[in-house]
Amino acid sequence: MARKRTIGDIALLAGVSKATVSRVLNQKPDVDPSTRERILRIVEEEGFVPSLTAAGLARRHSHLIGVLVPSFTWPMVPDIVCGVAEAIGLTPYELVLYSINDKTRADGKGDVIDHILASDLVAGLLSILPGLPAKHVIRLHQYGFPVVMIDDRELPSDVPWISADNQQGAYEAVYHLLKLGHRRIAHIQGPVDLYCSRQRYQGYCRALEDYGIPVDPTLVVEGLFRRKSGMEAAQKLFSLPQGQRPTAIFAASDDMAYGVIAYAEEHGIRIPDDLALVGFDGISSSAHVRPPLTTVKQPFQEMGRQGAKLLISMIEHAHRQRAYIPPGAGKHATLLQPEDEQVQQIHLATSLLVRASCGARQSQAVSSIEQVT
Amino acid sequence: MARKRTIGDIALLAGVSKATVSRVLNQKPDVDPSTRERILRIVEEEGFVPSLTAAGLARRHSHLIGVLVPSFTWPMVPDIVCGVAEAIGLTPYELVLYSINDKTRADGKGDVIDHILASDLVAGLLSILPGLPAKHVIRLHQYGFPVVMIDDRELPSDVPWISADNQQGAYEAVYHLLKLGHRRIAHIQGPVDLYCSRQRYQGYCRALEDYGIPVDPTLVVEGLFRRKSGMEAAQKLFSLPQGQRPTAIFAASDDMAYGVIAYAEEHGIRIPDDLALVGFDGISSSAHVRPPLTTVKQPFQEMGRQGAKLLISMIEHAHRQRAYIPPGAGKHATLLQPEDEQVQQIHLATSLLVRASCGARQSQAVSSIEQVT
DNA sequence: CTGTTAGCGCTTTCAC
DNA sequence: GTGAAAGCGCTAACAG
C-alpha cells in the first residue's frame, strides 16, 4: 500500500497551498467552490485522512473525548458507553476510555483525573456513574474543563449532567403497586449518599403521600444496589412481625430485586402471589429471571447519546468563546452571542415495564415525562 | 490553576535543555543521575505531564491503542475490555474505543478499519470478537500494522491471536457429562463459520470418541449463540422420536443454554432430572439462573490482558525494527536480533464450573491446560 | 553525558 | 479567495 499521504501531497496534486486544503477539510466558508470540489475529489481518490494527532496539536485541542467509566461490573455501563459511542460515531471525535479499575490507576480518585487534564489528550470528559470521583470531576468543571456527568452525582453542583428522572420513575413504580391494591409497600434504597437513591426514595414517598399513606420507616431499608444487599434487605423485612411485613417491595435496582427473588425462593415466598416486586433499571436480564421482573427502565443508551452530544457542544462552544477572548478588533466580534452559560441538567423519562413479578396483567405502561431544566 | 507547563518550562527551571528533559521523561539511560533526579523532582513539583499529542507526532507513533469492539450486547465484551483496560493502565498507553455499532460507522466493515489506519491516531489495534470485520483486520496485519485478534477468527491466518482453548474446554464439558453416565449428548453449536464454534464441536466429538461413542448428527444442531436460537435448537432436539432424544445438552454458549432452560420450563422438562445441561462462556449471570448453569468458563479478562500485552510488545518491537531499517551505518546495528517473527497464537485454559444444571454434585473442577504456540 | 537543530503534519495569522 | 510563514510541544539526529 502506498505511503500515507499528507496534506502537502494533496495540496501538490490539487495545485493549491496546504492552507487551502486545510480550509476545505475544515469546512471553512471562504473557498472557491470549484477549488473546493477539486480538492475534495482528490481527497476522495487518494483516500486521504488527516492526522488527528497533528491537527490536534496545531488546533490546540484534540478531537478526542474521554469517557471515565467505573467498574464494568455495573450492568448499565456497557449500555451507556454504547450510546456514547453511537453519538460520537456521528462526529469527527473519537472516544478514549479511561477506566477506573480497582487496582490500576492509583486509588481511582484524583490522580487519574488530574492526569487526564494534564496530558491534554482529550478535549472533554464524560463521567459515567461517578461515585467517589465525582468531586474531582466537579473540580475539573470549576477549572473550566468541559465535563458532563451521567446518571448520578454525589453533591449538588452546577456540573452539566444527564440522568433519568429517578423520582418520577420511582413514583410510577410505587403508584402502580398502589393501584394494584398494595398498602404495605417496602422500599429497598440504594446508597443514600447517592443523589439518585435519594430521588428514588422521594418518588416512593410522594406516591404514598398521594394515596394518603404515611411512610413507614420500618419498611425502608438501605441497600448497596447489589444483589446481596437486596437479599439482606429482604431478610430484614421478613423478620418483621407477621402483620407488619410488606406485601410489595420496590427495590431501587434490578440487581437488588434479584436478591429478593433469591431470598423469596429460599423461604417459600411466592412472587407475585405472596409478594409483589418491582425493580429499577430495566437491565436486559430482568426479562428473563423467574418470575420476569417488573421494573423501571432507564434509557441508558439515550443517556449516553445525550451526554456525548452535550459534551461536544460544550467543547465547541468553549472554543468559540476562546477565539473571541483576544481583545484585538476582531471583525465580526459582534457575532458572539452571550450564549447563556446556564446549567445544563437533563432528565430523561423512564418507562415502567410491567411483567409478572408485580402481579399485574398489563403488558407495558410507558410514562412520557421529559423535562430539560 | 496555573497555565499548563511545557517541557520548555521544565527545562528552564532545571537549567538544562529540552532534549535532556525529554530523555529523562522517556527513561533513556544516558543521563547524569543527579541531573535526572533534579528534573524528576521539578516534574513532580510542577505536576508536569507531557502532551501525548505532541509526543505522538514527534515520535511518529502515538501511545494510543485502538480497541475494536462489536456490539456491546455480547456479554463477554465488557469483561474483555475490562482486562484490556487493566493491562493498558499499567503502561503509558491509552485506549481508544472503536465500536462497530450497527448503524453508525458505515457497514461495520472495512471503512472503519481503513479509517483507523489512515487517521493514524493509534499505534495498533486490538480486535475483539471480530466477526465479519476479521478479514479487514487480517488485511491490516498484512500491511504490517500491529494487530491482535481476541477470541475468534473466521479464517486461518497468521494474525496474532488470543483465545480460550475452545476445543479442550468443550472436551471437558462433554467428558463430564459422559462420566455422569449420559450417552445421548446433544450439541448446540455456534455459527459454524466461526473458528471457535468448530473448535468446540471438535472437542465435543473428541470426547465422545474417547468414550467410543459415535457422533450422531441428529444430535448436533447449529445455533447463533443467542438465547432464541438455543430455544429453537431445543425444540428441534425434542421433536425427535422418544428414544432418540438427548439426555444431556452441551450448548456452545451460556445464552443458548438459557434458551434451553426456557424451553424446558415451558414444556415441563426438568433440569437436571430429565435433562442435563452444560453451557459455554461462564458469564456471571449463569450462577444465578434456575437451575444454576454448569458451564465452561472462558478467562475473558485474562484474554483482554494478554491481548493488550501482546499488542504493546508488537508495537514496541515494530519500532525497534523500523529504527534499524535505514541502511546508514548504525553503530550498534549488530544488536538487532532477528527476533523471531513467528506467529503468536495464545490459547488460555478454560475451567469447568460445575453447578446444578448438569446433575452432578461436585463443586468445581478446574482444568489446567495452557499452551502457547 | 548534553545542547543544538530540525522537523512531525496540521492550523492559523497575516499579507496579498 | 489564496499563499507564505510561523508555530503547536515534543523527539530524534548529530555534534560536541
mmCIF file of N, CA and C in Angstrom, chain B residues 179-290:
data_model
loop_
_atom_site.group_PDB
_atom_site.id
_atom_site.type_symbol
_atom_site.label_atom_id
_atom_site.label_comp_id
_atom_site.label_asym_id
_atom_site.label_seq_id
_atom_site.Cartn_x
_atom_site.Cartn_y
_atom_site.Cartn_z
ATOM 1 N N LYS B 179 -19.049 -38.898 32.006
ATOM 2 C CA LYS B 179 -18.737 -39.506 33.295
ATOM 3 C C LYS B 179 -19.991 -39.654 34.155
ATOM 4 N N LEU B 180 -20.897 -38.707 33.957
ATOM 5 C CA LEU B 180 -22.137 -38.759 34.732
ATOM 6 C C LEU B 180 -23.078 -39.836 34.201
ATOM 7 N N GLY B 181 -22.666 -40.470 33.113
ATOM 8 C CA GLY B 181 -23.468 -41.575 32.609
ATOM 9 C C GLY B 181 -24.270 -41.273 31.357
ATOM 10 N N HIS B 182 -24.225 -40.059 30.904
ATOM 11 C CA HIS B 182 -25.004 -39.731 29.710
ATOM 12 C C HIS B 182 -24.379 -40.344 28.469
ATOM 13 N N ARG B 183 -25.240 -40.774 27.589
ATOM 14 C CA ARG B 183 -24.751 -41.370 26.349
ATOM 15 C C ARG B 183 -25.345 -40.673 25.135
ATOM 16 N N ARG B 184 -26.508 -40.124 25.312
ATOM 17 C CA ARG B 184 -27.094 -39.353 24.199
ATOM 18 C C ARG B 184 -26.941 -37.873 24.538
ATOM 19 N N ILE B 185 -25.786 -37.345 24.142
ATOM 20 C CA ILE B 185 -25.469 -35.954 24.449
ATOM 21 C C ILE B 185 -25.572 -35.126 23.173
ATOM 22 N N ALA B 186 -26.449 -34.142 23.230
ATOM 23 C CA ALA B 186 -26.594 -33.292 22.041
ATOM 24 C C ALA B 186 -25.647 -32.108 22.143
ATOM 25 N N HIS B 187 -25.398 -31.487 21.001
ATOM 26 C CA HIS B 187 -24.559 -30.289 20.997
ATOM 27 C C HIS B 187 -25.256 -29.207 20.192
ATOM 28 N N ILE B 188 -25.437 -28.062 20.835
ATOM 29 C CA ILE B 188 -25.948 -26.926 20.087
ATOM 30 C C ILE B 188 -24.740 -26.073 19.738
ATOM 31 N N GLN B 189 -24.423 -26.052 18.466
ATOM 32 C CA GLN B 189 -23.214 -25.351 18.014
ATOM 33 C C GLN B 189 -23.420 -23.847 17.916
ATOM 34 N N GLY B 190 -22.311 -23.142 17.857
ATOM 35 C CA GLY B 190 -22.356 -21.741 17.460
ATOM 36 C C GLY B 190 -22.318 -21.715 15.947
ATOM 37 N N PRO B 191 -22.358 -20.543 15.352
ATOM 38 C CA PRO B 191 -22.319 -20.450 13.889
ATOM 39 C C PRO B 191 -21.072 -21.165 13.375
ATOM 40 N N VAL B 192 -21.268 -22.067 12.451
ATOM 41 C CA VAL B 192 -20.133 -22.895 12.048
ATOM 42 C C VAL B 192 -19.094 -22.180 11.215
ATOM 43 N N ASP B 193 -19.395 -20.945 10.808
ATOM 44 C CA ASP B 193 -18.349 -20.237 10.081
ATOM 45 C C ASP B 193 -17.342 -19.627 11.042
ATOM 46 N N LEU B 194 -17.617 -19.710 12.322
ATOM 47 C CA LEU B 194 -16.651 -19.197 13.290
ATOM 48 C C LEU B 194 -15.730 -20.310 13.741
ATOM 49 N N TYR B 195 -14.492 -19.975 13.807
ATOM 50 C CA TYR B 195 -13.482 -20.940 14.192
ATOM 51 C C TYR B 195 -13.770 -21.525 15.568
ATOM 52 N N CYS B 196 -14.152 -20.649 16.500
ATOM 53 C CA CYS B 196 -14.376 -21.148 17.860
ATOM 54 C C CYS B 196 -15.501 -22.169 17.899
ATOM 55 N N SER B 197 -16.514 -21.970 17.071
ATOM 56 C CA SER B 197 -17.610 -22.936 17.057
ATOM 57 C C SER B 197 -17.103 -24.295 16.591
ATOM 58 N N ARG B 198 -16.279 -24.248 15.582
ATOM 59 C CA ARG B 198 -15.765 -25.511 15.055
ATOM 60 C C ARG B 198 -14.875 -26.193 16.083
ATOM 61 N N GLN B 199 -14.112 -25.390 16.803
ATOM 62 C CA GLN B 199 -13.245 -25.966 17.827
ATOM 63 C C GLN B 199 -14.059 -26.631 18.934
ATOM 64 N N ARG B 200 -15.136 -25.974 19.318
ATOM 65 C CA ARG B 200 -15.956 -26.553 20.384
ATOM 66 C C ARG B 200 -16.595 -27.846 19.900
ATOM 67 N N TYR B 201 -16.965 -27.833 18.670
ATOM 68 C CA TYR B 201 -17.542 -29.038 18.090
ATOM 69 C C TYR B 201 -16.504 -30.158 18.075
ATOM 70 N N GLN B 202 -15.303 -29.794 17.711
ATOM 71 C CA GLN B 202 -14.213 -30.778 17.718
ATOM 72 C C GLN B 202 -14.044 -31.400 19.090
ATOM 73 N N GLY B 203 -14.064 -30.543 20.101
ATOM 74 C CA GLY B 203 -13.892 -31.028 21.461
ATOM 75 C C GLY B 203 -15.010 -31.998 21.829
ATOM 76 N N TYR B 204 -16.204 -31.645 21.412
ATOM 77 C CA TYR B 204 -17.366 -32.495 21.651
ATOM 78 C C TYR B 204 -17.149 -33.866 21.022
ATOM 79 N N CYS B 205 -16.732 -33.837 19.767
ATOM 80 C CA CYS B 205 -16.522 -35.097 19.052
ATOM 81 C C CYS B 205 -15.420 -35.936 19.704
ATOM 82 N N ARG B 206 -14.363 -35.255 20.046
ATOM 83 C CA ARG B 206 -13.218 -35.966 20.597
ATOM 84 C C ARG B 206 -13.594 -36.683 21.900
ATOM 85 N N ALA B 207 -14.378 -35.979 22.722
ATOM 86 C CA ALA B 207 -14.779 -36.588 23.994
ATOM 87 C C ALA B 207 -15.624 -37.828 23.744
ATOM 88 N N LEU B 208 -16.572 -37.715 22.816
ATOM 89 C CA LEU B 208 -17.408 -38.875 22.515
ATOM 90 C C LEU B 208 -16.555 -40.022 22.016
ATOM 91 N N GLU B 209 -15.652 -39.682 21.123
ATOM 92 C CA GLU B 209 -14.796 -40.731 20.563
ATOM 93 C C GLU B 209 -13.996 -41.429 21.646
ATOM 94 N N ASP B 210 -13.485 -40.633 22.568
ATOM 95 C CA ASP B 210 -12.704 -41.230 23.653
ATOM 96 C C ASP B 210 -13.537 -42.209 24.469
ATOM 97 N N TYR B 211 -14.838 -42.057 24.404
ATOM 98 C CA TYR B 211 -15.713 -42.987 25.107
ATOM 99 C C TYR B 211 -16.264 -44.041 24.154
ATOM 100 N N GLY B 212 -15.773 -43.991 22.945
ATOM 101 C CA GLY B 212 -16.217 -44.979 21.975
ATOM 102 C C GLY B 212 -17.637 -44.777 21.497
ATOM 103 N N ILE B 213 -18.108 -43.539 21.595
ATOM 104 C CA ILE B 213 -19.464 -43.277 21.144
ATOM 105 C C ILE B 213 -19.420 -42.519 19.829
ATOM 106 N N PRO B 214 -20.109 -43.014 18.830
ATOM 107 C CA PRO B 214 -20.088 -42.314 17.544
ATOM 108 C C PRO B 214 -20.896 -41.026 17.635
ATOM 109 N N VAL B 215 -20.472 -40.031 16.870
ATOM 110 C CA VAL B 215 -21.205 -38.777 16.839
ATOM 111 C C VAL B 215 -22.485 -38.971 16.044
ATOM 112 N N ASP B 216 -23.606 -38.646 16.649
ATOM 113 C CA ASP B 216 -24.887 -38.780 15.971
ATOM 114 C C ASP B 216 -25.311 -37.419 15.429
ATOM 115 N N PRO B 217 -25.305 -37.285 14.115
ATOM 116 C CA PRO B 217 -25.570 -35.975 13.503
ATOM 117 C C PRO B 217 -26.925 -35.407 13.865
ATOM 118 N N THR B 218 -27.874 -36.262 14.200
ATOM 119 C CA THR B 218 -29.189 -35.714 14.550
ATOM 120 C C THR B 218 -29.129 -34.986 15.885
ATOM 121 N N LEU B 219 -28.076 -35.235 16.630
ATOM 122 C CA LEU B 219 -27.962 -34.588 17.937
ATOM 123 C C LEU B 219 -27.124 -33.314 17.872
ATOM 124 N N VAL B 220 -26.718 -32.931 16.699
ATOM 125 C CA VAL B 220 -25.915 -31.711 16.569
ATOM 126 C C VAL B 220 -26.696 -30.699 15.760
ATOM 127 N N VAL B 221 -27.016 -29.574 16.381
ATOM 128 C CA VAL B 221 -27.737 -28.549 15.623
ATOM 129 C C VAL B 221 -27.011 -27.221 15.759
ATOM 130 N N GLU B 222 -27.110 -26.471 14.701
ATOM 131 C CA GLU B 222 -26.386 -25.201 14.694
ATOM 132 C C GLU B 222 -27.251 -24.082 15.262
ATOM 133 N N GLY B 223 -26.658 -23.267 16.111
ATOM 134 C CA GLY B 223 -27.357 -22.100 16.650
ATOM 135 C C GLY B 223 -26.571 -20.837 16.316
ATOM 136 N N LEU B 224 -27.004 -19.750 16.891
ATOM 137 C CA LEU B 224 -26.352 -18.474 16.579
ATOM 138 C C LEU B 224 -25.789 -17.827 17.826
ATOM 139 N N PHE B 225 -25.592 -18.605 18.857
ATOM 140 C CA PHE B 225 -25.058 -18.135 20.136
ATOM 141 C C PHE B 225 -26.105 -17.440 20.997
ATOM 142 N N ARG B 226 -27.199 -17.013 20.403
ATOM 143 C CA ARG B 226 -28.189 -16.273 21.167
ATOM 144 C C ARG B 226 -29.247 -17.180 21.770
ATOM 145 N N ARG B 227 -29.840 -16.678 22.803
ATOM 146 C CA ARG B 227 -30.853 -17.398 23.538
ATOM 147 C C ARG B 227 -31.932 -18.005 22.639
ATOM 148 N N LYS B 228 -32.413 -17.187 21.764
ATOM 149 C CA LYS B 228 -33.520 -17.621 20.921
ATOM 150 C C LYS B 228 -33.145 -18.863 20.116
ATOM 151 N N SER B 229 -31.934 -18.831 19.584
ATOM 152 C CA SER B 229 -31.548 -19.976 18.768
ATOM 153 C C SER B 229 -31.362 -21.214 19.644
ATOM 154 N N GLY B 230 -31.069 -20.990 20.915
ATOM 155 C CA GLY B 230 -30.973 -22.119 21.840
ATOM 156 C C GLY B 230 -32.331 -22.754 22.031
ATOM 157 N N MET B 231 -33.325 -21.896 22.130
ATOM 158 C CA MET B 231 -34.688 -22.398 22.284
ATOM 159 C C MET B 231 -35.106 -23.199 21.066
ATOM 160 N N GLU B 232 -34.806 -22.661 19.928
ATOM 161 C CA GLU B 232 -35.175 -23.340 18.692
ATOM 162 C C GLU B 232 -34.474 -24.683 18.568
ATOM 163 N N ALA B 233 -33.228 -24.677 18.992
ATOM 164 C CA ALA B 233 -32.480 -25.927 18.915
ATOM 165 C C ALA B 233 -33.102 -26.973 19.848
ATOM 166 N N ALA B 234 -33.473 -26.516 21.030
ATOM 167 C CA ALA B 234 -34.079 -27.440 21.998
ATOM 168 C C ALA B 234 -35.358 -28.027 21.397
ATOM 169 N N GLN B 235 -36.099 -27.136 20.802
ATOM 170 C CA GLN B 235 -37.340 -27.531 20.142
ATOM 171 C C GLN B 235 -37.081 -28.644 19.130
ATOM 172 N N LYS B 236 -36.046 -28.412 18.353
ATOM 173 C CA LYS B 236 -35.706 -29.388 17.316
ATOM 174 C C LYS B 236 -35.315 -30.718 17.955
ATOM 175 N N LEU B 237 -34.485 -30.641 18.978
ATOM 176 C CA LEU B 237 -33.993 -31.863 19.611
ATOM 177 C C LEU B 237 -35.122 -32.648 20.280
ATOM 178 N N PHE B 238 -36.095 -31.901 20.811
ATOM 179 C CA PHE B 238 -37.168 -32.609 21.495
ATOM 180 C C PHE B 238 -38.309 -33.029 20.572
ATOM 181 N N SER B 239 -38.130 -32.702 19.301
ATOM 182 C CA SER B 239 -39.105 -33.215 18.342
ATOM 183 C C SER B 239 -38.667 -34.583 17.834
ATOM 184 N N LEU B 240 -37.497 -34.995 18.240
ATOM 185 C CA LEU B 240 -37.027 -36.308 17.811
ATOM 186 C C LEU B 240 -37.910 -37.376 18.443
ATOM 187 N N PRO B 241 -37.967 -38.520 17.797
ATOM 188 C CA PRO B 241 -38.754 -39.608 18.377
ATOM 189 C C PRO B 241 -38.250 -39.945 19.774
ATOM 190 N N GLN B 242 -39.141 -40.321 20.607
ATOM 191 C CA GLN B 242 -38.888 -40.638 22.012
ATOM 192 C C GLN B 242 -37.463 -41.125 22.325
ATOM 193 N N GLY B 243 -37.117 -42.264 21.836
ATOM 194 C CA GLY B 243 -35.840 -42.860 22.226
ATOM 195 C C GLY B 243 -34.613 -42.136 21.712
ATOM 196 N N GLN B 244 -34.821 -41.277 20.738
ATOM 197 C CA GLN B 244 -33.655 -40.621 20.141
ATOM 198 C C GLN B 244 -33.330 -39.275 20.747
ATOM 199 N N ARG B 245 -34.143 -38.865 21.703
ATOM 200 C CA ARG B 245 -33.902 -37.554 22.299
ATOM 201 C C ARG B 245 -32.675 -37.580 23.192
ATOM 202 N N PRO B 246 -32.050 -36.475 23.334
ATOM 203 C CA PRO B 246 -30.847 -36.429 24.184
ATOM 204 C C PRO B 246 -31.212 -36.467 25.662
ATOM 205 N N THR B 247 -30.278 -36.962 26.454
ATOM 206 C CA THR B 247 -30.482 -36.896 27.908
ATOM 207 C C THR B 247 -29.634 -35.763 28.466
ATOM 208 N N ALA B 248 -28.810 -35.229 27.600
ATOM 209 C CA ALA B 248 -27.967 -34.107 28.034
ATOM 210 C C ALA B 248 -27.696 -33.216 26.833
ATOM 211 N N ILE B 249 -27.491 -31.932 27.109
ATOM 212 C CA ILE B 249 -27.162 -30.994 26.028
ATOM 213 C C ILE B 249 -25.941 -30.191 26.418
ATOM 214 N N PHE B 250 -25.042 -30.089 25.472
ATOM 215 C CA PHE B 250 -23.902 -29.205 25.656
ATOM 216 C C PHE B 250 -24.102 -28.046 24.678
ATOM 217 N N ALA B 251 -24.389 -26.882 25.224
ATOM 218 C CA ALA B 251 -24.624 -25.717 24.367
ATOM 219 C C ALA B 251 -23.333 -24.923 24.245
ATOM 220 N N ALA B 252 -23.091 -24.394 23.065
ATOM 221 C CA ALA B 252 -21.834 -23.699 22.811
ATOM 222 C C ALA B 252 -21.801 -22.287 23.377
ATOM 223 N N SER B 253 -22.883 -21.871 23.999
ATOM 224 C CA SER B 253 -22.844 -20.592 24.715
ATOM 225 C C SER B 253 -23.833 -20.635 25.864
ATOM 226 N N ASP B 254 -23.567 -19.852 26.875
ATOM 227 C CA ASP B 254 -24.487 -19.809 28.007
ATOM 228 C C ASP B 254 -25.841 -19.274 27.576
ATOM 229 N N ASP B 255 -25.798 -18.303 26.707
ATOM 230 C CA ASP B 255 -27.057 -17.691 26.305
ATOM 231 C C ASP B 255 -27.966 -18.720 25.633
ATOM 232 N N MET B 256 -27.401 -19.561 24.806
ATOM 233 C CA MET B 256 -28.217 -20.611 24.181
ATOM 234 C C MET B 256 -28.709 -21.590 25.241
ATOM 235 N N ALA B 257 -27.883 -21.823 26.246
ATOM 236 C CA ALA B 257 -28.313 -22.707 27.331
ATOM 237 C C ALA B 257 -29.531 -22.102 28.035
ATOM 238 N N TYR B 258 -29.532 -20.787 28.172
ATOM 239 C CA TYR B 258 -30.695 -20.138 28.781
ATOM 240 C C TYR B 258 -31.941 -20.419 27.942
ATOM 241 N N GLY B 259 -31.747 -20.433 26.659
ATOM 242 C CA GLY B 259 -32.864 -20.737 25.773
ATOM 243 C C GLY B 259 -33.381 -22.144 26.015
ATOM 244 N N VAL B 260 -32.452 -23.043 26.249
ATOM 245 C CA VAL B 260 -32.853 -24.418 26.526
ATOM 246 C C VAL B 260 -33.640 -24.468 27.829
ATOM 247 N N ILE B 261 -33.156 -23.724 28.810
ATOM 248 C CA ILE B 261 -33.858 -23.695 30.093
ATOM 249 C C ILE B 261 -35.283 -23.178 29.907
ATOM 250 N N ALA B 262 -35.403 -22.128 29.129
ATOM 251 C CA ALA B 262 -36.730 -21.553 28.898
ATOM 252 C C ALA B 262 -37.628 -22.573 28.214
ATOM 253 N N TYR B 263 -37.075 -23.249 27.228
ATOM 254 C CA TYR B 263 -37.865 -24.267 26.522
ATOM 255 C C TYR B 263 -38.282 -25.374 27.482
ATOM 256 N N ALA B 264 -37.336 -25.811 28.271
ATOM 257 C CA ALA B 264 -37.599 -26.905 29.205
ATOM 258 C C ALA B 264 -38.710 -26.514 30.169
ATOM 259 N N GLU B 265 -38.633 -25.302 30.637
ATOM 260 C CA GLU B 265 -39.633 -24.839 31.597
ATOM 261 C C GLU B 265 -41.023 -24.869 30.978
ATOM 262 N N GLU B 266 -41.089 -24.378 29.774
ATOM 263 C CA GLU B 266 -42.381 -24.343 29.083
ATOM 264 C C GLU B 266 -42.965 -25.731 28.856
ATOM 265 N N HIS B 267 -42.056 -26.678 28.656
ATOM 266 C CA HIS B 267 -42.539 -27.998 28.275
ATOM 267 C C HIS B 267 -42.448 -29.018 29.398
ATOM 268 N N GLY B 268 -42.284 -28.530 30.600
ATOM 269 C CA GLY B 268 -42.280 -29.441 31.740
ATOM 270 C C GLY B 268 -41.106 -30.404 31.772
ATOM 271 N N ILE B 269 -40.029 -30.025 31.135
ATOM 272 C CA ILE B 269 -38.843 -30.880 31.199
ATOM 273 C C ILE B 269 -38.003 -30.396 32.375
ATOM 274 N N ARG B 270 -37.706 -31.289 33.300
ATOM 275 C CA ARG B 270 -36.971 -30.849 34.478
ATOM 276 C C ARG B 270 -35.464 -30.943 34.257
ATOM 277 N N ILE B 271 -34.785 -29.863 34.661
ATOM 278 C CA ILE B 271 -33.334 -29.846 34.585
ATOM 279 C C ILE B 271 -32.819 -29.828 36.012
ATOM 280 N N PRO B 272 -31.964 -30.695 36.399
ATOM 281 C CA PRO B 272 -31.234 -31.659 35.586
ATOM 282 C C PRO B 272 -31.881 -33.044 35.524
ATOM 283 N N ASP B 273 -33.020 -33.234 36.189
ATOM 284 C CA ASP B 273 -33.562 -34.598 36.280
ATOM 285 C C ASP B 273 -33.831 -35.235 34.926
ATOM 286 N N ASP B 274 -34.536 -34.502 34.074
ATOM 287 C CA ASP B 274 -34.862 -35.074 32.770
ATOM 288 C C ASP B 274 -33.791 -34.772 31.729
ATOM 289 N N LEU B 275 -33.072 -33.708 31.989
ATOM 290 C CA LEU B 275 -32.100 -33.264 31.001
ATOM 291 C C LEU B 275 -30.946 -32.567 31.707
ATOM 292 N N ALA B 276 -29.741 -33.041 31.408
ATOM 293 C CA ALA B 276 -28.567 -32.360 31.976
ATOM 294 C C ALA B 276 -28.144 -31.299 30.977
ATOM 295 N N LEU B 277 -27.646 -30.193 31.501
ATOM 296 C CA LEU B 277 -27.327 -29.082 30.609
ATOM 297 C C LEU B 277 -25.985 -28.457 30.985
ATOM 298 N N VAL B 278 -25.176 -28.218 29.982
ATOM 299 C CA VAL B 278 -23.907 -27.521 30.211
ATOM 300 C C VAL B 278 -23.773 -26.428 29.164
ATOM 301 N N GLY B 279 -23.333 -25.282 29.613
ATOM 302 C CA GLY B 279 -23.154 -24.167 28.689
ATOM 303 C C GLY B 279 -21.691 -23.893 28.426
ATOM 304 N N PHE B 280 -21.428 -22.766 27.801
ATOM 305 C CA PHE B 280 -20.048 -22.392 27.496
ATOM 306 C C PHE B 280 -19.951 -20.886 27.551
ATOM 307 N N ASP B 281 -19.007 -20.407 28.281
ATOM 308 C CA ASP B 281 -18.680 -18.978 28.407
ATOM 309 C C ASP B 281 -18.414 -18.621 29.855
ATOM 310 N N GLY B 282 -19.337 -19.070 30.730
ATOM 311 C CA GLY B 282 -19.148 -18.725 32.139
ATOM 312 C C GLY B 282 -19.414 -17.265 32.420
ATOM 313 N N ILE B 283 -20.418 -16.701 31.756
ATOM 314 C CA ILE B 283 -20.766 -15.324 32.086
ATOM 315 C C ILE B 283 -21.428 -15.316 33.458
ATOM 316 N N SER B 284 -21.346 -14.187 34.104
ATOM 317 C CA SER B 284 -21.669 -14.173 35.530
ATOM 318 C C SER B 284 -23.111 -14.548 35.838
ATOM 319 N N SER B 285 -24.019 -14.197 34.965
ATOM 320 C CA SER B 285 -25.414 -14.484 35.282
ATOM 321 C C SER B 285 -25.710 -15.973 35.345
ATOM 322 N N SER B 286 -24.826 -16.783 34.797
ATOM 323 C CA SER B 286 -25.090 -18.219 34.787
ATOM 324 C C SER B 286 -25.125 -18.823 36.180
ATOM 325 N N ALA B 287 -24.572 -18.114 37.138
ATOM 326 C CA ALA B 287 -24.606 -18.623 38.507
ATOM 327 C C ALA B 287 -25.988 -18.396 39.107
ATOM 328 N N HIS B 288 -26.744 -17.513 38.481
ATOM 329 C CA HIS B 288 -27.999 -17.097 39.096
ATOM 330 C C HIS B 288 -29.256 -17.559 38.393
ATOM 331 N N VAL B 289 -29.113 -18.198 37.248
ATOM 332 C CA VAL B 289 -30.321 -18.697 36.603
ATOM 333 C C VAL B 289 -30.782 -19.926 37.368
ATOM 334 N N ARG B 290 -32.018 -20.347 37.088
ATOM 335 C CA ARG B 290 -32.556 -21.528 37.747
ATOM 336 C C ARG B 290 -32.703 -22.616 36.723
#
